[in-house]
Short mmCIF file of C-alpha atoms in Angstrom, two decimals:
data_model
loop_
_atom_site.label_atom_id
_atom_site.label_comp_id
_atom_site.label_asym_id
_atom_site.label_seq_id
_atom_site.Cartn_x
_atom_site.Cartn_y
_atom_site.Cartn_z
CA MET B 1 26.87 19.37 -74.32
CA ASN B 2 26.68 22.26 -71.36
CA PRO B 3 29.97 24.84 -71.18
CA GLY B 4 32.93 23.52 -70.08
CA GLU B 5 31.77 20.08 -70.35
CA SER B 6 34.33 19.05 -72.95
CA ASP B 7 36.54 20.29 -70.72
CA TYR B 8 36.22 18.96 -67.58
CA ALA B 9 34.80 15.35 -69.16
CA ALA B 10 37.16 13.03 -69.00
CA ILE B 11 38.19 14.16 -65.82
CA ALA B 12 34.44 13.63 -64.59
CA ALA B 13 34.36 10.62 -65.57
CA SER B 14 38.41 9.41 -63.87
CA MET B 15 36.81 11.22 -60.75
CA ALA B 16 33.79 8.66 -60.83
CA GLU B 17 34.85 5.74 -61.80
CA ALA B 18 37.33 6.08 -58.38
CA LEU B 19 34.87 6.64 -56.16
CA ARG B 20 32.87 3.64 -57.36
CA ALA B 21 36.63 1.68 -57.29
CA GLY B 22 36.63 3.49 -53.42
CA ALA B 23 33.17 2.85 -52.14
CA GLY B 24 33.49 -0.93 -51.98
CA THR B 25 30.54 -2.69 -51.93
CA ALA B 26 26.62 -2.14 -49.66
CA TRP B 27 26.35 1.55 -50.72
CA ALA B 28 23.80 3.86 -52.80
CA HIS B 29 25.38 7.20 -53.00
CA ALA B 30 28.90 8.20 -53.00
CA THR B 31 30.16 11.58 -53.21
CA LEU B 32 33.72 12.98 -53.94
CA GLN B 33 35.25 16.37 -53.55
CA LEU B 34 38.33 17.64 -54.88
CA ARG B 35 39.63 21.18 -53.98
CA HIS B 36 42.28 22.47 -56.46
CA THR B 37 43.87 26.02 -54.75
CA GLY B 38 46.30 25.98 -58.10
CA GLY B 39 49.38 24.64 -55.68
CA SER B 40 47.60 21.72 -53.79
CA VAL B 41 45.22 19.45 -54.63
CA SER B 42 43.06 18.02 -51.43
CA CYS B 43 40.42 14.81 -51.36
CA THR B 44 37.09 14.35 -49.40
CA ALA B 45 34.52 11.58 -49.90
CA TRP B 46 32.19 9.70 -47.89
CA SER B 47 29.16 7.32 -48.83
CA ASP B 48 25.69 6.82 -47.35
CA THR B 49 26.90 4.37 -45.15
CA ARG B 50 30.53 5.12 -44.74
CA ASP B 51 31.77 8.80 -43.59
CA GLY B 52 34.81 8.21 -45.10
CA LEU B 53 36.49 6.57 -48.18
CA ARG B 54 39.56 5.89 -49.60
CA VAL B 55 40.31 6.97 -53.24
CA ASP B 56 43.14 7.56 -55.74
CA TYR B 57 42.99 10.57 -57.03
CA GLY B 58 46.69 11.39 -57.98
CA PRO B 59 46.86 11.23 -61.39
CA ILE B 60 43.46 13.47 -60.95
CA ALA B 61 45.14 15.93 -59.46
CA GLU B 62 47.88 15.04 -61.78
CA ARG B 63 45.88 16.65 -64.57
CA LEU B 64 44.20 19.44 -62.45
CA PHE B 65 47.49 21.53 -62.12
CA GLU B 66 46.78 22.19 -65.71
CA ARG B 67 43.38 24.65 -65.17
CA PRO B 68 43.05 27.13 -62.73
CA PRO B 69 41.81 26.57 -59.36
CA ALA B 70 38.65 25.23 -58.43
CA VAL B 71 36.22 22.79 -56.14
CA LEU B 72 35.39 19.94 -57.88
CA GLU B 73 32.86 17.31 -57.02
CA VAL B 74 31.03 13.72 -57.86
CA ARG B 75 28.27 12.50 -57.11
CA LEU B 76 27.61 8.82 -57.60
CA ASP B 77 24.60 6.24 -56.95
CA VAL B 78 24.88 2.98 -57.33
CA SER B 79 23.82 1.93 -60.83
CA GLY B 80 26.53 4.68 -62.07
CA ALA B 81 24.97 7.40 -63.32
CA TYR B 82 26.77 10.99 -61.63
CA ARG B 83 26.18 14.29 -61.59
CA PHE B 84 29.88 16.50 -61.97
CA THR B 85 30.05 20.33 -60.74
CA ALA B 86 33.29 22.82 -60.82
CA ARG B 87 32.80 25.60 -59.49
CA PRO B 88 36.13 28.84 -59.44
CA ASP B 89 33.83 30.57 -57.41
CA LEU B 90 33.58 28.77 -53.69
CA THR B 91 36.80 27.83 -51.73
CA ALA B 92 35.76 24.89 -50.25
CA VAL B 93 33.38 22.33 -49.10
CA SER B 94 33.05 20.19 -46.10
CA PRO B 95 33.94 21.82 -44.61
CA GLY B 96 32.04 24.92 -46.82
CA GLN B 97 33.98 27.77 -46.76
CA LEU B 98 32.83 31.54 -48.56
CA VAL B 99 35.41 34.37 -49.09
CA PHE B 100 33.50 36.90 -50.45
CA ASP B 101 35.69 39.73 -49.21
CA PRO B 102 39.66 38.29 -50.26
CA GLY B 103 41.08 42.01 -48.89
CA PHE B 104 39.38 41.80 -45.90
CA ARG B 105 41.93 41.25 -42.92
CA TYR B 106 41.77 40.56 -39.20
CA PRO B 107 42.98 43.15 -36.78
CA GLY B 108 46.93 43.45 -37.21
CA HIS B 109 46.94 41.66 -40.04
CA PRO B 110 47.60 44.36 -42.82
CA LEU B 111 47.94 44.26 -46.33
CA PRO B 112 50.89 45.64 -48.59
CA GLY B 113 51.41 48.86 -48.77
CA ARG B 114 52.34 50.25 -45.27
CA PRO B 115 53.63 53.89 -45.46
CA ARG B 116 57.57 53.85 -45.81
CA PRO B 117 59.14 55.24 -42.24
CA ALA B 118 60.54 58.60 -42.21
CA GLY B 119 64.93 57.97 -43.16
CA ALA B 120 64.62 54.92 -44.74
CA GLU B 121 63.90 56.31 -47.92
CA PRO B 122 66.75 55.17 -50.67
CA THR B 123 68.47 57.79 -51.29
CA GLY B 124 72.13 56.17 -52.35
CA VAL B 125 73.67 58.15 -49.95
CA PRO B 126 77.15 56.09 -48.73
CA THR B 127 77.51 54.36 -45.27
CA ASP B 128 77.61 56.30 -42.53
CA PRO B 129 81.34 56.51 -42.11
CA LEU B 130 81.30 56.43 -38.25
CA VAL B 131 79.68 53.40 -38.54
CA ARG B 132 81.10 51.70 -41.00
CA ALA B 133 84.49 51.45 -39.22
CA GLU B 134 83.24 50.45 -36.30
CA ILE B 135 81.60 47.08 -38.43
CA LEU B 136 85.03 47.24 -40.38
CA ARG B 137 86.67 47.18 -36.59
CA LEU B 138 84.35 44.17 -35.55
CA THR B 139 84.68 42.17 -38.67
CA GLY B 140 88.35 42.43 -38.74
CA GLU B 141 88.82 41.31 -34.89
CA TYR B 142 86.51 38.40 -36.10
CA ALA B 143 88.35 37.14 -39.10
CA ALA B 144 91.49 37.68 -36.51
CA ALA B 145 90.10 35.97 -33.71
CA TYR B 146 88.87 32.90 -36.77
CA THR B 147 92.11 32.91 -38.34
CA ARG B 148 94.52 32.17 -34.77
CA ILE B 149 91.67 29.37 -33.54
CA LYS B 150 91.33 28.17 -37.29
CA GLY B 151 94.46 28.84 -38.35
CA THR B 152 93.35 30.22 -42.20
CA ALA B 153 90.96 33.07 -42.39
CA PRO B 154 87.58 32.86 -43.00
CA ARG B 155 86.09 32.45 -46.18
CA TRP B 156 84.11 34.99 -46.77
CA PRO B 157 82.89 36.77 -50.15
CA ALA B 158 84.22 40.11 -51.82
CA GLY B 159 82.19 43.20 -50.53
CA LYS B 160 80.30 45.11 -52.68
CA THR B 161 80.12 48.95 -53.77
CA GLU B 162 78.50 51.30 -52.13
CA ALA B 163 76.57 51.75 -56.25
CA GLU B 164 75.56 48.19 -55.71
CA LEU B 165 74.17 48.60 -52.71
CA ALA B 166 71.93 51.71 -54.09
CA ASP B 167 70.60 49.84 -56.96
CA ALA B 168 69.17 46.93 -54.43
CA GLU B 169 68.56 49.69 -52.33
CA ALA B 170 66.09 51.36 -55.14
CA ARG B 171 64.74 48.24 -56.16
CA MET B 172 63.23 47.74 -52.76
CA GLY B 173 62.58 51.14 -51.99
CA VAL B 174 64.03 51.00 -48.68
CA ARG B 175 67.24 51.30 -47.91
CA LEU B 176 69.12 49.32 -45.34
CA PRO B 177 70.29 50.37 -41.60
CA GLU B 178 73.62 51.27 -41.74
CA ASP B 179 75.31 48.94 -40.29
CA LEU B 180 74.10 45.87 -42.31
CA ARG B 181 74.95 48.06 -45.36
CA ALA B 182 78.49 48.47 -43.74
CA LEU B 183 78.41 44.61 -43.48
CA TYR B 184 77.67 44.25 -47.11
CA LEU B 185 80.90 46.28 -47.47
CA VAL B 186 83.15 44.19 -45.99
CA ALA B 187 81.40 40.57 -47.46
CA ASP B 188 78.18 39.69 -49.77
CA GLY B 189 77.16 36.90 -47.40
CA ASP B 190 78.23 34.03 -45.71
CA PRO B 191 77.82 31.52 -47.06
CA TRP B 192 80.21 28.83 -45.42
CA GLU B 193 78.43 29.57 -41.99
CA THR B 194 81.63 30.52 -40.61
CA GLY B 195 79.93 31.96 -37.64
CA LEU B 196 80.43 35.64 -37.95
CA LEU B 197 76.42 36.54 -36.82
CA GLY B 198 76.97 33.79 -34.64
CA PRO B 199 74.45 31.04 -35.12
CA TYR B 200 73.51 33.20 -38.46
CA SER B 201 74.63 34.12 -42.08
CA HIS B 202 73.71 37.24 -43.95
CA ASP B 203 72.52 36.27 -47.78
CA PRO B 204 73.76 37.58 -50.75
CA LEU B 205 72.31 41.25 -51.51
CA ASP B 206 70.56 40.14 -54.69
CA ARG B 207 69.40 36.92 -51.99
CA VAL B 208 67.86 39.61 -49.61
CA VAL B 209 66.61 41.85 -52.64
CA ASP B 210 65.11 38.62 -54.17
CA THR B 211 63.36 37.73 -51.40
CA TYR B 212 61.97 40.50 -50.36
CA LEU B 213 60.67 41.73 -53.50
CA ASP B 214 59.29 37.87 -53.54
CA GLY B 215 55.41 38.33 -52.98
CA ALA B 216 54.26 40.67 -50.63
CA PRO B 217 57.11 42.61 -50.17
CA GLY B 218 58.77 42.02 -46.26
CA SER B 219 56.46 39.82 -45.88
CA TYR B 220 56.63 37.33 -42.70
CA GLY B 221 52.87 36.36 -43.37
CA TRP B 222 51.47 34.92 -39.77
CA GLU B 223 48.01 33.32 -40.15
CA ASP B 224 46.85 35.50 -42.32
CA ALA B 225 44.20 33.56 -43.76
CA LEU B 226 40.29 33.87 -42.27
CA ASP B 227 40.86 30.34 -41.39
CA ASP B 228 43.83 30.86 -39.14
CA ASP B 229 43.45 31.79 -35.38
CA GLY B 230 44.29 35.31 -36.34
CA VAL B 231 45.89 36.86 -32.77
CA VAL B 232 49.45 38.52 -33.27
CA PHE B 233 50.91 37.92 -30.21
CA GLU B 234 53.58 40.76 -29.20
CA THR B 235 56.95 39.97 -29.23
CA VAL B 236 59.57 40.50 -26.44
CA PRO B 237 60.61 42.97 -24.65
CA PHE B 238 57.02 44.32 -25.04
CA GLY B 239 56.98 47.42 -27.07
CA ALA B 240 59.49 47.06 -28.81
CA VAL B 241 57.90 45.45 -32.50
CA LYS B 242 54.71 46.71 -33.69
CA ARG B 243 52.38 43.59 -33.38
CA LEU B 244 51.68 43.00 -36.42
CA SER B 245 51.30 39.46 -38.30
CA ARG B 246 53.99 41.23 -41.42
CA ASN B 247 55.44 44.51 -42.05
CA ASP B 248 56.44 45.66 -45.04
CA TRP B 249 59.55 47.35 -43.20
CA TRP B 250 60.48 44.39 -42.33
CA ILE B 251 63.61 42.93 -44.50
CA THR B 252 65.12 39.79 -44.45
CA PHE B 253 68.68 38.84 -44.90
CA GLY B 254 69.37 35.94 -43.35
CA GLY B 255 69.05 32.81 -41.08
CA ASP B 256 70.34 29.65 -39.80
CA ARG B 257 69.97 27.66 -42.83
CA ALA B 258 67.78 25.37 -41.00
CA MET B 259 64.33 27.46 -42.07
CA ASN B 260 64.82 30.04 -39.56
CA TYR B 261 64.89 33.89 -40.67
CA VAL B 262 66.73 36.60 -39.11
CA ALA B 263 65.00 40.45 -40.44
CA VAL B 264 66.22 43.76 -40.14
CA ASP B 265 63.03 45.53 -38.81
CA VAL B 266 63.19 50.09 -39.88
CA ASP B 267 59.77 50.46 -39.02
CA PRO B 268 60.01 49.63 -35.41
CA ALA B 269 57.90 50.09 -32.40
CA ALA B 270 57.79 53.41 -29.58
CA ARG B 271 60.36 51.02 -27.61
CA GLY B 272 62.10 49.83 -30.35
CA HIS B 273 65.03 50.56 -32.79
CA ALA B 274 65.34 51.63 -36.68
CA GLY B 275 67.61 48.57 -37.28
CA GLN B 276 66.67 45.87 -34.41
CA VAL B 277 66.76 41.92 -35.92
CA LEU B 278 64.17 40.05 -35.69
CA GLU B 279 63.70 35.58 -35.95
CA TYR B 280 60.80 33.86 -37.53
CA GLY B 281 60.41 30.56 -39.00
CA ARG B 282 60.22 26.99 -38.42
CA ASP B 283 61.48 26.79 -34.68
CA ILE B 284 59.59 30.23 -33.33
CA TYR B 285 55.93 29.81 -32.18
CA GLY B 286 53.48 32.68 -31.93
CA PRO B 287 55.70 36.25 -31.79
CA LEU B 288 58.75 36.78 -33.64
CA ARG B 289 62.14 36.76 -31.65
CA TYR B 290 63.75 39.92 -30.79
CA VAL B 291 67.66 38.95 -31.49
CA ALA B 292 69.17 42.16 -31.11
CA THR B 293 69.16 46.16 -31.09
CA SER B 294 71.22 45.80 -34.04
CA ILE B 295 73.90 44.12 -36.21
CA THR B 296 76.41 46.01 -34.52
CA ALA B 297 74.70 44.30 -31.56
CA MET B 298 75.18 40.80 -32.62
CA LEU B 299 78.60 41.46 -33.38
CA THR B 300 79.80 42.84 -30.54
CA GLU B 301 78.40 39.89 -28.66
CA VAL B 302 80.42 37.21 -30.49
CA VAL B 303 83.31 39.48 -30.42
CA THR B 304 83.09 40.04 -26.72
CA ALA B 305 82.88 36.35 -26.35
CA LEU B 306 85.55 35.42 -28.38
CA ARG B 307 88.08 37.91 -26.38
CA ALA B 308 86.32 35.43 -23.31
CA GLY B 309 87.62 31.91 -24.91
CA ARG B 310 83.92 31.44 -24.70
CA TYR B 311 83.70 29.68 -27.83
CA GLU B 312 83.67 25.56 -29.29
CA ASP B 313 85.15 24.65 -32.11
CA PRO B 314 83.38 21.66 -33.95
CA GLY B 315 86.21 20.94 -36.99
CA GLU B 316 85.53 22.08 -40.36
CA GLN B 317 84.97 26.18 -41.45
CA TYR B 318 82.17 26.36 -38.60
CA LEU B 319 83.64 28.32 -35.48
CA PHE B 320 80.48 28.87 -32.67
CA ALA B 321 80.82 31.75 -30.09
CA GLU B 322 78.75 31.50 -26.99
CA THR B 323 76.44 34.12 -26.86
CA ASP B 324 73.00 34.98 -25.65
CA LEU B 325 71.39 35.56 -29.68
CA ARG B 326 69.88 32.52 -29.26
CA ASP B 327 70.52 30.67 -26.17
CA ALA B 328 69.45 33.21 -23.49
CA ALA B 329 66.69 31.39 -21.23
CA GLU B 330 63.22 32.66 -22.77
CA ARG B 331 59.45 32.64 -21.19
CA SER B 332 56.95 30.70 -23.13
CA TYR B 333 53.88 33.59 -24.70
CA ASN B 334 51.61 30.41 -24.31
CA GLU B 335 50.31 28.20 -20.69
CA VAL B 336 48.62 24.92 -20.54
CA ILE B 337 46.63 24.34 -17.89
CA SER B 338 45.41 20.65 -17.89
CA LYS B 339 42.81 18.35 -15.57
CA ALA B 340 41.23 21.99 -14.35
CA ALA B 341 39.14 20.54 -12.49
CA ALA B 342 41.36 19.10 -9.64
CA LEU B 343 43.50 21.91 -9.34
CA ASP B 344 43.55 24.97 -7.09
CA LEU B 345 43.19 27.38 -10.38
CA PRO B 346 43.30 30.63 -8.40
CA SER B 347 46.37 29.77 -7.09
CA VAL B 348 47.92 28.10 -10.21
CA VAL B 349 47.49 31.36 -12.06
CA ALA B 350 48.77 33.64 -9.25
CA GLY B 351 51.90 30.99 -9.30
CA LEU B 352 52.57 31.25 -12.87
CA PRO B 353 56.42 32.37 -13.60
CA GLY B 354 56.37 36.06 -15.46
CA ARG B 355 52.48 35.57 -15.25
CA GLU B 356 53.18 39.47 -17.10
CA LEU B 357 53.90 37.79 -20.06
CA VAL B 358 51.48 35.07 -20.79
CA GLN B 359 49.71 35.84 -23.99
CA GLU B 360 47.89 32.78 -24.57
CA VAL B 361 46.13 30.27 -22.17
CA TYR B 362 44.64 26.82 -23.06
CA LEU B 363 42.28 25.78 -20.49
CA ASN B 364 41.16 22.07 -20.35
CA ASP B 365 38.84 19.64 -18.56
CA ALA B 366 37.78 22.17 -16.46
CA GLY B 367 34.83 22.28 -13.76
CA ASP B 368 32.97 25.23 -13.07
CA VAL B 369 34.85 28.36 -14.03
CA ASP B 370 34.84 31.83 -13.99
CA LEU B 371 37.03 33.60 -16.37
CA ALA B 372 37.68 36.05 -13.54
CA VAL B 373 40.32 33.61 -12.12
CA PHE B 374 42.37 35.04 -15.06
CA ASP B 375 42.10 38.45 -14.60
CA PRO B 376 46.66 38.17 -13.59
CA LEU B 377 47.61 37.92 -16.52
CA PRO B 378 47.44 41.64 -17.77
CA SER B 379 48.82 40.75 -21.29
CA LEU B 380 46.50 37.58 -22.04
CA ARG B 381 45.15 37.57 -25.59
CA ARG B 382 43.73 34.12 -26.70
CA LEU B 383 41.91 32.06 -24.29
CA SER B 384 40.60 28.31 -25.43
CA VAL B 385 38.35 26.58 -22.64
CA ASN B 386 38.38 23.34 -23.72
CA ARG B 387 35.85 20.19 -22.27
CA ALA B 388 34.35 22.33 -19.05
CA ALA B 389 31.46 21.95 -17.88
CA ALA B 390 30.44 25.10 -17.49
CA VAL B 391 31.68 28.82 -17.70
CA THR B 392 31.34 32.22 -16.22
CA ALA B 393 32.69 34.89 -18.88
CA SER B 394 33.55 37.17 -16.94
CA ILE B 395 35.98 38.87 -18.90
CA GLY B 396 36.06 42.76 -17.32
CA GLY B 397 39.70 42.18 -16.23
CA LEU B 398 41.05 41.26 -18.94
CA GLY B 399 41.33 44.10 -21.23
CA ALA B 400 43.50 42.82 -23.20
CA LEU B 401 41.54 39.70 -24.57
CA GLU B 402 41.23 39.80 -28.23
CA SER B 403 39.80 36.02 -28.55
CA LEU B 404 37.55 33.79 -26.59
CA GLN B 405 37.09 29.92 -27.30
CA ILE B 406 34.83 27.63 -25.25
CA GLU B 407 33.23 24.03 -25.54
CA ALA B 408 31.28 23.72 -22.54
CA GLY B 409 28.11 22.40 -21.86
CA SER B 410 26.89 25.53 -20.59
CA VAL B 411 28.42 29.41 -20.79
CA GLY B 412 26.95 32.56 -19.07
CA LEU B 413 27.87 34.66 -21.62
CA ALA B 414 26.11 38.63 -19.41
CA GLY B 415 30.39 38.90 -18.81
CA LEU B 416 31.67 39.66 -22.32
CA ALA B 417 29.29 42.69 -21.67
CA ALA B 418 31.03 45.98 -24.02
CA HIS B 419 34.44 44.47 -23.95
CA PRO B 420 36.44 46.63 -25.95
CA ALA B 421 39.05 44.57 -27.49
CA LEU B 422 37.00 41.18 -28.05
CA TRP B 423 36.86 40.49 -31.57
CA ASP B 424 36.59 36.87 -31.80
CA LEU B 425 34.07 34.75 -30.05
CA GLN B 426 33.98 30.97 -30.93
CA LEU B 427 31.62 28.75 -28.82
CA GLU B 428 31.71 25.29 -29.29
CA GLY B 429 29.04 22.69 -28.24
CA VAL B 430 26.95 24.77 -25.88
CA ARG B 431 24.24 22.19 -25.38
CA GLU B 432 22.42 24.51 -22.73
CA PRO B 433 20.60 27.41 -24.94
CA LEU B 434 22.81 30.72 -25.24
CA ASP B 435 21.19 33.97 -25.52
CA LEU B 436 23.45 36.54 -28.09
CA GLY B 437 22.27 39.58 -26.65
CA VAL B 438 24.84 40.69 -24.87
CA LEU B 439 27.38 40.17 -28.71
CA ARG B 440 25.34 43.98 -29.58
CA THR B 441 27.47 45.54 -27.12
CA LEU B 442 30.62 44.36 -28.47
CA PRO B 443 32.34 46.80 -30.48
CA ARG B 444 34.79 44.94 -31.91
CA LEU B 445 33.58 41.12 -32.56
CA THR B 446 34.81 40.56 -36.33
CA ARG B 447 34.22 36.39 -36.40
CA LEU B 448 31.89 34.53 -34.57
CA ASP B 449 31.39 31.12 -34.18
CA LEU B 450 28.08 29.47 -32.83
CA ALA B 451 28.85 25.63 -34.80
CA GLY B 452 27.19 22.99 -32.73
CA SER B 453 25.67 24.78 -30.24
CA ALA B 454 21.92 25.60 -29.02
CA VAL B 455 21.12 28.88 -30.19
CA PRO B 456 17.16 28.78 -30.28
CA ASP B 457 17.22 32.68 -31.89
CA LEU B 458 19.58 32.49 -34.51
CA GLY B 459 18.09 35.93 -35.45
CA GLN B 460 20.34 37.71 -33.07
CA VAL B 461 23.01 37.02 -35.61
CA ALA B 462 21.56 38.56 -37.82
CA GLY B 463 21.38 41.79 -36.13
CA LEU B 464 25.17 41.83 -35.72
CA THR B 465 25.95 44.52 -38.76
CA ALA B 466 29.62 44.56 -37.65
CA LEU B 467 30.28 41.09 -37.98
CA ARG B 468 32.46 39.97 -40.76
CA VAL B 469 33.47 36.53 -40.16
CA LEU B 470 30.79 33.29 -39.44
CA ARG B 471 30.61 30.22 -38.70
CA LEU B 472 27.70 28.12 -38.34
CA ASP B 473 26.85 23.83 -38.41
CA ALA B 474 24.46 23.54 -41.60
CA GLY B 475 21.51 23.77 -40.10
CA GLN B 476 21.73 26.78 -38.00
CA VAL B 477 22.34 28.42 -41.73
CA ARG B 478 19.66 26.57 -43.09
CA ARG B 479 17.72 27.99 -39.73
CA LEU B 480 19.14 31.93 -40.75
CA LEU B 481 18.08 31.67 -44.07
CA ASP B 482 14.67 30.21 -43.38
CA LEU B 483 13.79 33.40 -41.28
CA GLY B 484 13.99 35.56 -44.19
CA ARG B 485 15.98 38.83 -42.29
CA PRO B 486 18.54 40.85 -44.23
CA LEU B 487 21.85 39.52 -43.52
CA PRO B 488 25.28 40.49 -42.07
CA ARG B 489 27.76 41.67 -45.00
CA LEU B 490 29.96 39.02 -44.55
CA ALA B 491 33.66 39.02 -45.60
CA ALA B 492 33.71 34.77 -45.09
CA LEU B 493 30.78 31.88 -44.36
CA PHE B 494 32.44 29.19 -43.40
CA VAL B 495 30.14 25.70 -42.49
CA SER B 496 31.22 22.26 -40.38
CA GLY B 497 30.47 19.35 -41.40
CA ARG B 498 29.57 18.06 -45.17
CA THR B 499 28.09 20.32 -47.41
CA THR B 500 27.84 19.94 -50.99
CA LEU B 501 28.73 22.24 -54.34
CA PRO B 502 25.13 23.41 -54.96
CA GLU B 503 24.29 23.88 -51.54
CA MET B 504 27.42 26.13 -51.15
CA ALA B 505 26.39 28.33 -54.27
CA GLU B 506 22.76 28.50 -52.63
CA LEU B 507 24.58 29.80 -49.62
CA ARG B 508 27.14 32.33 -51.97
CA THR B 509 24.43 33.87 -53.25
CA ALA B 510 22.19 34.28 -50.50
CA PHE B 511 25.05 36.20 -48.65
CA GLY B 512 25.43 38.53 -51.74
CA GLY B 513 28.44 36.86 -53.48
CA ASP B 514 28.85 37.51 -56.86
CA GLN B 515 29.66 34.09 -59.68
CA ALA B 516 33.20 33.89 -60.40
CA GLY B 517 34.18 32.77 -63.73
CA PRO B 518 31.54 29.60 -65.34
CA VAL B 519 30.57 27.37 -63.46
CA THR B 520 30.72 24.00 -65.18
CA GLY B 521 27.89 21.19 -64.33
CA PHE B 522 26.29 18.25 -66.55
CA SER B 523 25.28 14.69 -65.48
CA ALA B 524 26.78 11.39 -67.46
CA VAL B 525 26.66 7.42 -66.71
CA LEU B 526 29.54 5.19 -66.12
CA PRO B 527 29.71 2.26 -68.69
#
């Protein structure tokens, strides 16, 4: 018996039986793949006559949760004979995914461990008395207005002590902004959502600590995976918030109880303020949203609205001050331009309102287009051109551009030469042969996607020594290996379309990956 066969025999047989049941009739060979990540199980199945099969894998998934993460595969023929393989060192198949360097991150995606900013050390020194007095005044005025409007005082938990604040900060390794400290001295959270911070409520201090220490400290973690788009867009106003996917020094302290969260930023950018408040979550797309310069500013805006009679009393414990903390008009960071072939594109781009704030554009169904048309967008960081006839990639005037995705019949790449910021290039379904020679002049090129495009000389890819992430189709990968040239030292390889575990294992070896953990493989026959 092979190593691991006894552990996996029942699961392998169940996979084969489920695959046979789902394959139907008139087939000769079928494949079932399960990807077990530790938190979920996904399924891909097909046969030689059907591209997608419905397989009942639920009972198998429940048994897999008792085991370490792995990718499992059964290849079955109509006679009932099957081959089972389980590998913990492969990330995914169909499409294939190999990660050789789990610690690699794209630009703007830092790992935990960013240096603590000056002034954020948890010293245990009592809260600044002037700040404490101002917060006490503002919360007192709010409580008086609330009582006048509602006929009862707001239900706030008792405040924390200075010693309890110091203990919480020591556990987190960071001092909270003075006004947030002062708020906790007044009330340890606002569980009844009385409207003290407008549409938001602060959490109990213990929850703030637990949230901060859960996983990567302070993490917001926006699109950190290597198969995510990866471009980090900048928060408006520009220059206030560091353009990062996560920051150890963003401290979530509450939210709107609807999966949107607010955090204080103690590590601001050059034009920002330590203690500024940011929002992220379910309804925040793209960059973090800037809420206010401070907790003090939030309280001031709420109290000012109540003084002016600008509020809504919906009953129960709720009181909604009419503020701009969430309701201010904001320009979206992206634009979608559809049916572009029928448009006067230069006029459309020039006429975009607030075009200096546009950071992402989707251009759909263009004819022949020169990307220089987007030069009036100085903050453009990601450009996606979909279903164009022909593209001339003139991006010299787009100095901020980091990611370019083009789906077109033909693409002229000469205009990419020596671009200083471009690190992500995706060329999809390009039918006219591509010459990749110019890519050697791109100093930051980190990710390249060529799947489905005509690339006569894949040896040019082997010469991109700084490349870290590569996506090809299965035929391109085979041609690249057949060249016998040294391959780039990749952090990850993605292979589009259907792949099998043996094929992906071969690629892992070819690209220099080590086997991690025991590989289980055996053959059997269904009764």
